[in-house]
Amino acid sequence: MSSYEFPFNERIRTYLRLEDLFNKMLHHIAIGHEVSHHVALISMLQVLDVIDRGDLKVDLLQELDRHKVQLSLLQHNPNIDQEALESTVNNLERCATTLRADHQKLGQTLRDNDWLMSVKQRTSIPGGVCEFDLPSYRHWLYLSVERRKQDFTQWLSRLMPMYEAISLIMQLLRGSGQVLSLVAHHGAYQQQLSGHKPAQLLRIEIDHEECFPEVSANKYAINIRFQKLDFVQRPKGCEQDIPFKMIVCNFTGASHN
């Protein structure tokens, strides 16, 4: 079963980008090979580029506080697992407290690191971090796995609260939708949206080896077209009926686009 996610707005788009970068980065840090650590460092520098746009910290704190208020209204509801609810509310509070405790701009400690910024400058050039361009970087890659992991731990210490906040918010969002079993007739599906609750995230699950979904969506409608890839030509539309599952996710009480 393959799963695809499509954001409806810039806020969720940013969360998904950062979540993807962190997942790849942490995966490669754990592997420990110098090539994996190169990939992890490039991902870390890309995180800086993403969080430079807008005031992400303020946005995250608003989301965390809003979710805490909404979930607190469910206390004493007999249909809600109160232990799980309390755990989630505590996690929201912990994430918000940690973010507020850091008065610097997200990623500022990395921007203040001249050596990291010299590496970042070279990464914009294809092949720009070869050893003859950056011998200091090659030297870092030759250090022990333990030393490089220690460096990553230090570099990421001020960014991990942001990642944990995004992970928690996205977990709540992904759990908010209802699973619908649908069929895309001749590879196409369209659905009108009511607009009472602005959709935030569209999730599609498909058990099909040949086709993948392309989505065009806004607050009024969802258009899905399943495509087939032959790895040479442009993707072509699938003409057969495609069964799939769709989840339209909305934050509880969401009102922003």
Short mmCIF file of C-alpha atoms in Angstrom, two decimals:
data_model
loop_
_atom_site.label_atom_id
_atom_site.label_comp_id
_atom_site.label_asym_id
_atom_site.label_seq_id
_atom_site.Cartn_x
_atom_site.Cartn_y
_atom_site.Cartn_z
CA MET A 1 0.00 0.00 0.00
CA SER A 2 1.51 3.31 -1.12
CA SER A 3 0.63 6.53 0.70
CA TYR A 4 0.70 10.09 -0.69
CA GLU A 5 0.07 13.39 1.06
CA PHE A 6 -0.88 16.75 -0.46
CA PRO A 7 -1.06 20.01 1.53
CA PHE A 8 -3.82 22.55 1.01
CA ASN A 9 -1.88 25.60 2.22
CA GLU A 10 1.61 27.00 2.68
CA ARG A 11 1.68 26.29 6.41
CA ILE A 12 1.21 22.54 5.99
CA ARG A 13 3.49 22.56 2.96
CA THR A 14 6.29 23.96 5.14
CA TYR A 15 5.61 21.43 7.91
CA LEU A 16 5.78 18.55 5.42
CA ARG A 17 9.03 19.82 3.91
CA LEU A 18 10.69 20.15 7.30
CA GLU A 19 9.37 16.80 8.49
CA ASP A 20 10.76 15.13 5.36
CA LEU A 21 14.17 16.80 5.75
CA PHE A 22 14.41 15.85 9.42
CA ASN A 23 13.38 12.24 8.78
CA LYS A 24 16.07 11.86 6.10
CA MET A 25 18.66 13.68 8.18
CA LEU A 26 18.11 11.62 11.33
CA HIS A 27 18.11 8.42 9.29
CA HIS A 28 21.49 9.22 7.74
CA ILE A 29 22.97 10.41 11.04
CA ALA A 30 22.12 7.04 12.59
CA ILE A 31 23.80 5.14 9.73
CA GLY A 32 27.10 6.81 10.54
CA HIS A 33 28.94 6.34 7.24
CA GLU A 34 30.76 9.45 6.06
CA VAL A 35 28.65 9.58 2.88
CA SER A 36 25.47 9.35 4.99
CA HIS A 37 26.75 12.12 7.23
CA HIS A 38 27.41 14.24 4.16
CA VAL A 39 23.77 13.75 3.10
CA ALA A 40 22.61 14.52 6.66
CA LEU A 41 24.59 17.75 6.77
CA ILE A 42 23.21 18.88 3.40
CA SER A 43 19.70 18.18 4.69
CA MET A 44 20.43 20.19 7.83
CA LEU A 45 21.55 23.17 5.75
CA GLN A 46 18.39 22.86 3.65
CA VAL A 47 16.36 23.07 6.86
CA LEU A 48 17.92 26.49 7.41
CA ASP A 49 16.72 27.63 3.99
CA VAL A 50 13.16 26.52 4.76
CA ILE A 51 12.91 28.11 8.21
CA ASP A 52 14.29 31.42 6.92
CA ARG A 53 10.90 32.09 5.31
CA GLY A 54 8.43 33.72 7.68
CA ASP A 55 8.29 33.46 11.47
CA LEU A 56 7.91 29.73 11.93
CA LYS A 57 8.35 29.80 15.70
CA VAL A 58 5.38 32.14 16.22
CA ASP A 59 3.29 30.01 13.87
CA LEU A 60 4.16 26.80 15.74
CA LEU A 61 3.43 28.33 19.14
CA GLN A 62 0.02 29.49 17.94
CA GLU A 63 -0.76 26.01 16.64
CA LEU A 64 0.39 24.31 19.84
CA ASP A 65 -1.63 26.68 22.04
CA ARG A 66 -4.72 26.33 19.88
CA HIS A 67 -4.57 22.54 19.96
CA LYS A 68 -4.10 22.58 23.72
CA VAL A 69 -7.24 24.71 24.14
CA GLN A 70 -9.29 22.55 21.77
CA LEU A 71 -8.21 19.28 23.40
CA SER A 72 -8.77 20.64 26.91
CA LEU A 73 -12.45 21.03 26.00
CA LEU A 74 -12.62 17.24 25.67
CA GLN A 75 -11.74 16.60 29.30
CA HIS A 76 -14.36 14.52 31.13
CA ASN A 77 -15.84 13.40 27.80
CA PRO A 78 -16.73 9.71 28.40
CA ASN A 79 -16.04 8.86 24.74
CA ILE A 80 -12.43 10.05 24.96
CA ASP A 81 -9.49 8.12 26.37
CA GLN A 82 -8.60 10.55 29.13
CA GLU A 83 -5.15 9.09 29.72
CA ALA A 84 -4.19 9.51 26.04
CA LEU A 85 -5.76 12.98 26.03
CA GLU A 86 -3.77 14.06 29.07
CA SER A 87 -0.56 12.71 27.53
CA THR A 88 -1.18 14.65 24.31
CA VAL A 89 -1.99 17.89 26.15
CA ASN A 90 1.17 17.49 28.25
CA ASN A 91 3.23 16.95 25.10
CA LEU A 92 1.75 20.09 23.55
CA GLU A 93 2.59 22.08 26.68
CA ARG A 94 6.13 20.66 26.81
CA CYS A 95 6.81 21.50 23.17
CA ALA A 96 5.47 25.05 23.60
CA THR A 97 7.48 25.62 26.78
CA THR A 98 10.70 24.45 25.14
CA LEU A 99 10.17 26.63 22.07
CA ARG A 100 9.40 29.69 24.19
CA ALA A 101 12.51 29.15 26.33
CA ASP A 102 14.76 29.74 23.31
CA HIS A 103 14.64 33.46 22.59
CA GLN A 104 16.83 33.25 19.49
CA LYS A 105 15.53 32.93 15.97
CA LEU A 106 15.23 29.32 14.85
CA GLY A 107 18.57 28.11 13.49
CA GLN A 108 20.49 31.22 14.59
CA THR A 109 23.26 29.20 16.29
CA LEU A 110 23.92 27.46 12.97
CA ARG A 111 23.95 30.74 11.07
CA ASP A 112 26.51 32.05 13.57
CA ASN A 113 28.79 29.08 12.83
CA ASP A 114 31.18 30.45 10.20
CA TRP A 115 32.48 27.01 9.25
CA LEU A 116 28.99 25.60 8.59
CA MET A 117 28.12 28.69 6.58
CA SER A 118 31.26 28.25 4.47
CA VAL A 119 30.11 24.70 3.70
CA LYS A 120 26.59 25.95 2.95
CA GLN A 121 27.94 28.50 0.51
CA ARG A 122 29.75 25.79 -1.44
CA THR A 123 26.75 23.44 -1.55
CA SER A 124 25.00 25.75 -4.01
CA ILE A 125 27.74 24.86 -6.53
CA PRO A 126 27.44 21.43 -8.21
CA GLY A 127 30.24 19.33 -6.74
CA GLY A 128 31.33 22.34 -4.72
CA VAL A 129 32.29 20.44 -1.58
CA CYS A 130 35.07 18.36 -3.14
CA GLU A 131 38.15 18.00 -0.96
CA PHE A 132 40.19 20.46 -3.07
CA ASP A 133 37.48 23.09 -2.49
CA LEU A 134 36.88 22.43 1.20
CA PRO A 135 39.73 20.43 2.77
CA SER A 136 38.37 21.30 6.23
CA TYR A 137 35.10 19.58 5.35
CA ARG A 138 36.96 16.52 4.10
CA HIS A 139 38.86 16.52 7.37
CA TRP A 140 35.57 16.57 9.30
CA LEU A 141 34.32 13.57 7.32
CA TYR A 142 37.52 11.71 8.24
CA LEU A 143 36.82 12.16 11.96
CA SER A 144 35.36 9.27 13.95
CA VAL A 145 31.67 8.39 13.66
CA GLU A 146 31.20 9.20 17.34
CA ARG A 147 32.73 12.66 16.94
CA ARG A 148 30.57 13.50 13.94
CA LYS A 149 27.45 12.31 15.75
CA GLN A 150 28.38 14.52 18.70
CA ASP A 151 28.64 17.47 16.34
CA PHE A 152 25.20 16.73 14.90
CA THR A 153 23.75 16.47 18.41
CA GLN A 154 25.15 19.89 19.26
CA TRP A 155 24.09 21.50 15.98
CA LEU A 156 20.54 20.14 16.16
CA SER A 157 19.94 20.74 19.87
CA ARG A 158 18.18 24.05 19.20
CA LEU A 159 16.21 22.70 16.23
CA MET A 160 14.86 19.46 17.70
CA PRO A 161 12.09 21.23 19.68
CA MET A 162 10.82 22.64 16.37
CA TYR A 163 10.87 19.17 14.81
CA GLU A 164 9.08 17.64 17.80
CA ALA A 165 6.40 20.35 17.61
CA ILE A 166 5.88 19.76 13.89
CA SER A 167 5.72 15.99 14.43
CA LEU A 168 3.08 16.37 17.13
CA ILE A 169 0.98 18.80 15.08
CA MET A 170 1.13 16.56 12.02
CA GLN A 171 0.24 13.51 14.11
CA LEU A 172 -2.90 15.29 15.31
CA LEU A 173 -3.74 16.41 11.78
CA ARG A 174 -3.28 12.96 10.22
CA GLY A 175 -5.54 11.44 12.85
CA SER A 176 -8.34 13.92 12.25
CA GLY A 177 -9.77 12.62 8.97
CA GLN A 178 -12.23 9.90 8.05
CA VAL A 179 -11.07 7.13 5.70
CA LEU A 180 -13.19 6.88 2.53
CA SER A 181 -12.94 3.93 0.14
CA LEU A 182 -13.43 5.29 -3.38
CA VAL A 183 -12.96 4.45 -7.05
CA ALA A 184 -11.42 6.73 -9.67
CA HIS A 185 -13.37 5.85 -12.81
CA HIS A 186 -11.09 5.82 -15.83
CA GLY A 187 -8.34 7.05 -13.54
CA ALA A 188 -10.04 10.31 -12.51
CA TYR A 189 -11.89 11.46 -9.40
CA GLN A 190 -13.43 14.78 -8.37
CA GLN A 191 -15.08 15.87 -5.14
CA GLN A 192 -16.58 19.20 -4.12
CA LEU A 193 -15.74 20.52 -0.66
CA SER A 194 -18.28 22.20 1.58
CA GLY A 195 -15.87 24.83 2.85
CA HIS A 196 -17.31 24.82 6.39
CA LYS A 197 -14.00 23.46 7.66
CA PRO A 198 -11.00 24.38 5.51
CA ALA A 199 -9.15 21.22 4.51
CA GLN A 200 -5.52 21.16 5.57
CA LEU A 201 -4.13 17.89 4.23
CA LEU A 202 -5.21 15.26 1.72
CA ARG A 203 -3.99 11.68 2.18
CA ILE A 204 -4.32 9.05 -0.54
CA GLU A 205 -3.58 5.35 -0.14
CA ILE A 206 -3.40 3.11 -3.19
CA ASP A 207 -2.54 -0.56 -3.68
CA HIS A 208 -1.46 -0.35 -7.29
CA GLU A 209 2.03 -0.95 -8.70
CA GLU A 210 1.58 1.01 -11.93
CA CYS A 211 -0.29 4.20 -11.03
CA PHE A 212 0.29 7.19 -8.77
CA PRO A 213 -1.98 10.19 -8.01
CA GLU A 214 -1.55 13.77 -9.14
CA VAL A 215 -3.73 16.18 -7.19
CA SER A 216 -5.11 19.64 -7.85
CA ALA A 217 -7.00 20.90 -4.82
CA ASN A 218 -8.25 24.05 -3.15
CA LYS A 219 -10.88 24.90 -0.55
CA TYR A 220 -13.67 24.28 -3.08
CA ALA A 221 -12.77 21.00 -4.80
CA ILE A 222 -10.39 18.06 -5.07
CA ASN A 223 -9.31 16.75 -8.46
CA ILE A 224 -7.32 13.53 -8.61
CA ARG A 225 -5.82 12.07 -11.76
CA PHE A 226 -3.97 8.77 -11.59
CA GLN A 227 -0.93 8.59 -13.83
CA LYS A 228 1.31 5.85 -15.15
CA LEU A 229 5.09 6.21 -15.36
CA ASP A 230 7.28 4.46 -17.95
CA PHE A 231 10.50 6.23 -16.77
CA VAL A 232 11.25 7.59 -20.26
CA GLN A 233 8.30 9.62 -21.50
CA ARG A 234 6.09 11.99 -19.56
CA PRO A 235 3.55 10.28 -17.25
CA LYS A 236 0.37 9.18 -19.02
CA GLY A 237 -3.12 8.95 -17.56
CA CYS A 238 -4.37 5.59 -16.28
CA GLU A 239 -7.56 4.71 -18.11
CA GLN A 240 -8.76 1.85 -15.90
CA ASP A 241 -10.83 2.16 -12.72
CA ILE A 242 -8.52 2.66 -9.72
CA PRO A 243 -9.74 1.80 -6.20
CA PHE A 244 -8.13 3.98 -3.52
CA LYS A 245 -8.61 5.37 -0.04
CA MET A 246 -8.81 9.09 0.68
CA ILE A 247 -8.64 11.02 3.93
CA VAL A 248 -9.38 14.74 4.04
CA CYS A 249 -7.74 16.01 7.24
CA ASN A 250 -8.85 19.13 9.10
CA PHE A 251 -7.51 20.60 12.31
CA THR A 252 -10.21 20.76 14.97
CA GLY A 253 -11.54 24.29 15.01
CA ALA A 254 -9.33 25.31 12.07
CA SER A 255 -10.18 28.63 10.58
CA HIS A 256 -7.06 29.68 8.67
CA ASN A 257 -6.14 28.90 5.07
#
